[in-house]
Amino acid sequence: MLLISHYNFILGSVLVTIITANTHNLGRGFGEQYNWFGLEDGLREARNSNKPLMLIIHKTWCGSCKAFKPVFAASKEIKDLSSDFVMVNVQDDEEPKDEQYSPDGGYIPRILFIEPDGNVRKEFYNEDGNPSYKYYYPNAESVVASMKRVKKALSSQSRVEEEL
């Protein structure tokens, strides 16, 4: 009996370690201080919490992606605003194939904002950026500006729906 209890304890410890490691790996250099989700879990969480989803699409081999990660991770403003969003980043083969996830091309990195119902909101992009690459964000300030616009627009939309 003692052997079975010991075995169950070890098995439980290994499972907790694996789950914790997988959760921490979801940051992928964008900051472990965020509550990251995979895309499917993030879409479900957005629907359940009625929060918009912020999706970062990047590749492990991309120089711009590598340069952007520490900038994103170090931003206190992004961290503060992140509590109002479901945070998701996908890399390499995890990139979703549906056309809505590449509204103006498949360049990387790109950040998209998604409604709780799963629809990409194309009108939220880097307004100070290159019009040929609307969803490319080179710095924290441009990400913060879009996060604030999304938060304001979707909270206003929720208030209107509640009044109806």
XYZ file of C-alpha atoms in Angstrom:
164
model
C 0.000 0.000 0.000
C 2.829 2.367 0.823
C 4.417 1.620 -2.543
C 1.185 2.558 -4.386
C 0.879 5.828 -2.437
C 4.489 6.660 -3.191
C 3.944 5.851 -6.884
C 0.820 8.075 -7.027
C 2.732 10.924 -5.367
C 5.562 10.672 -7.900
C 3.134 10.450 -10.831
C 1.206 13.484 -9.563
C 4.429 15.460 -9.116
C 5.552 14.637 -12.651
C 2.181 15.735 -14.084
C 2.268 19.033 -12.177
C 5.809 19.655 -13.431
C 4.811 18.947 -17.048
C 1.725 21.166 -16.855
C 3.677 23.982 -15.205
C 6.490 23.701 -17.755
C 4.032 23.820 -20.658
C 2.306 26.888 -19.206
C 5.625 28.698 -18.798
C 6.778 27.721 -22.272
C 3.801 29.537 -23.771
C 5.575 32.861 -23.166
C 8.227 31.967 -25.759
C 10.281 35.043 -24.959
C 7.351 37.476 -24.874
C 7.304 37.375 -21.076
C 6.427 34.753 -18.531
C 4.531 37.356 -16.482
C 1.558 37.082 -18.847
C -1.220 34.520 -18.608
C -0.604 32.903 -22.006
C -2.969 30.501 -23.732
C -2.672 28.344 -26.823
C -4.987 29.450 -29.645
C -7.812 26.949 -29.107
C -7.796 27.418 -25.329
C -7.509 31.187 -25.818
C -10.542 31.319 -28.112
C -12.516 29.315 -25.552
C -11.332 31.588 -22.713
C -12.219 34.726 -24.709
C -15.736 33.388 -25.285
C -16.171 32.376 -21.628
C -14.715 35.589 -20.173
C -16.128 37.911 -22.853
C -12.656 39.453 -23.290
C -10.963 40.268 -26.588
C -8.059 38.061 -27.594
C -4.665 39.440 -28.560
C -2.879 37.081 -30.959
C 0.835 37.356 -31.727
C 1.951 35.318 -34.738
C 5.710 34.789 -34.964
C 8.429 32.370 -36.062
C 11.430 31.068 -34.163
C 13.812 31.891 -37.044
C 12.556 35.467 -37.631
C 14.994 38.273 -36.756
C 12.236 40.878 -36.297
C 10.359 38.485 -34.017
C 13.479 37.898 -31.914
C 14.097 41.648 -31.613
C 10.487 42.375 -30.663
C 10.187 39.773 -27.876
C 12.249 41.573 -25.186
C 10.613 44.901 -26.075
C 7.168 43.373 -25.547
C 8.224 41.494 -22.401
C 9.699 44.626 -20.776
C 6.648 46.853 -21.254
C 4.834 47.625 -18.017
C 1.975 49.237 -19.976
C 1.373 46.110 -22.076
C 1.463 44.027 -18.899
C -1.065 46.321 -17.182
C -3.437 46.235 -20.168
C -3.054 42.476 -20.644
C -5.491 41.748 -17.807
C -8.268 42.986 -20.123
C -7.261 40.555 -22.882
C -6.813 36.863 -23.447
C -3.149 36.628 -24.441
C -2.069 34.153 -27.136
C 1.109 33.766 -29.120
C 1.640 31.121 -31.758
C 4.855 30.231 -33.492
C 5.982 28.230 -36.483
C 3.498 25.464 -37.407
C 0.922 26.691 -34.872
C 0.078 29.640 -37.124
C -3.617 29.376 -38.003
C -4.292 28.743 -41.696
C -7.665 30.520 -41.955
C -7.484 33.648 -44.156
C -8.885 35.882 -41.417
C -5.559 35.507 -39.581
C -3.601 37.101 -42.454
C -5.807 40.038 -43.452
C -3.072 41.809 -45.431
C -0.508 39.052 -45.855
C 1.426 36.400 -44.013
C 4.379 38.501 -42.816
C 5.672 38.161 -39.282
C 5.504 39.166 -36.587
C 1.930 40.372 -36.656
C -0.570 41.094 -33.915
C -4.290 40.649 -34.377
C -7.160 41.472 -32.067
C -10.054 39.045 -31.972
C -13.550 39.452 -30.560
C -14.790 36.987 -27.951
C -16.872 35.354 -30.707
C -13.670 34.520 -32.637
C -13.814 37.147 -35.392
C -10.648 39.066 -36.220
C -11.212 42.827 -35.939
C -9.349 44.117 -38.996
C -9.866 47.763 -38.033
C -7.461 47.435 -35.102
C -3.933 47.725 -36.439
C -0.782 49.803 -36.020
C -2.084 53.162 -37.218
C 1.411 54.691 -37.119
C 2.975 51.854 -39.081
C 3.482 50.936 -42.710
C 0.103 50.707 -44.509
C 1.398 47.662 -46.422
C 2.001 45.828 -43.127
C -0.780 47.097 -40.876
C -0.478 44.391 -38.208
C 3.275 44.730 -37.716
C 4.242 46.419 -34.441
C 7.908 47.421 -34.018
C 7.631 48.862 -30.502
C 5.666 48.686 -27.265
C 4.063 52.110 -27.734
C 2.269 51.044 -30.906
C 0.991 47.868 -29.221
C -0.250 49.874 -26.232
C -2.064 52.330 -28.519
C -3.933 49.501 -30.264
C -4.718 47.724 -26.997
C -6.258 50.937 -25.657
C -8.342 51.400 -28.827
C -9.573 47.799 -28.683
C -10.416 48.052 -25.003
C -12.317 51.313 -25.500
C -14.213 50.148 -28.591
C -15.229 46.773 -27.232
C -16.239 48.146 -23.824
C -18.358 50.802 -25.579
C -19.905 48.090 -27.746
C -20.710 46.008 -24.640
C -22.408 48.982 -22.953
C -24.574 49.585 -26.027
C -25.556 45.898 -26.194
C -26.454 45.928 -22.481
C -28.702 48.967 -22.986
C -30.582 47.204 -25.780
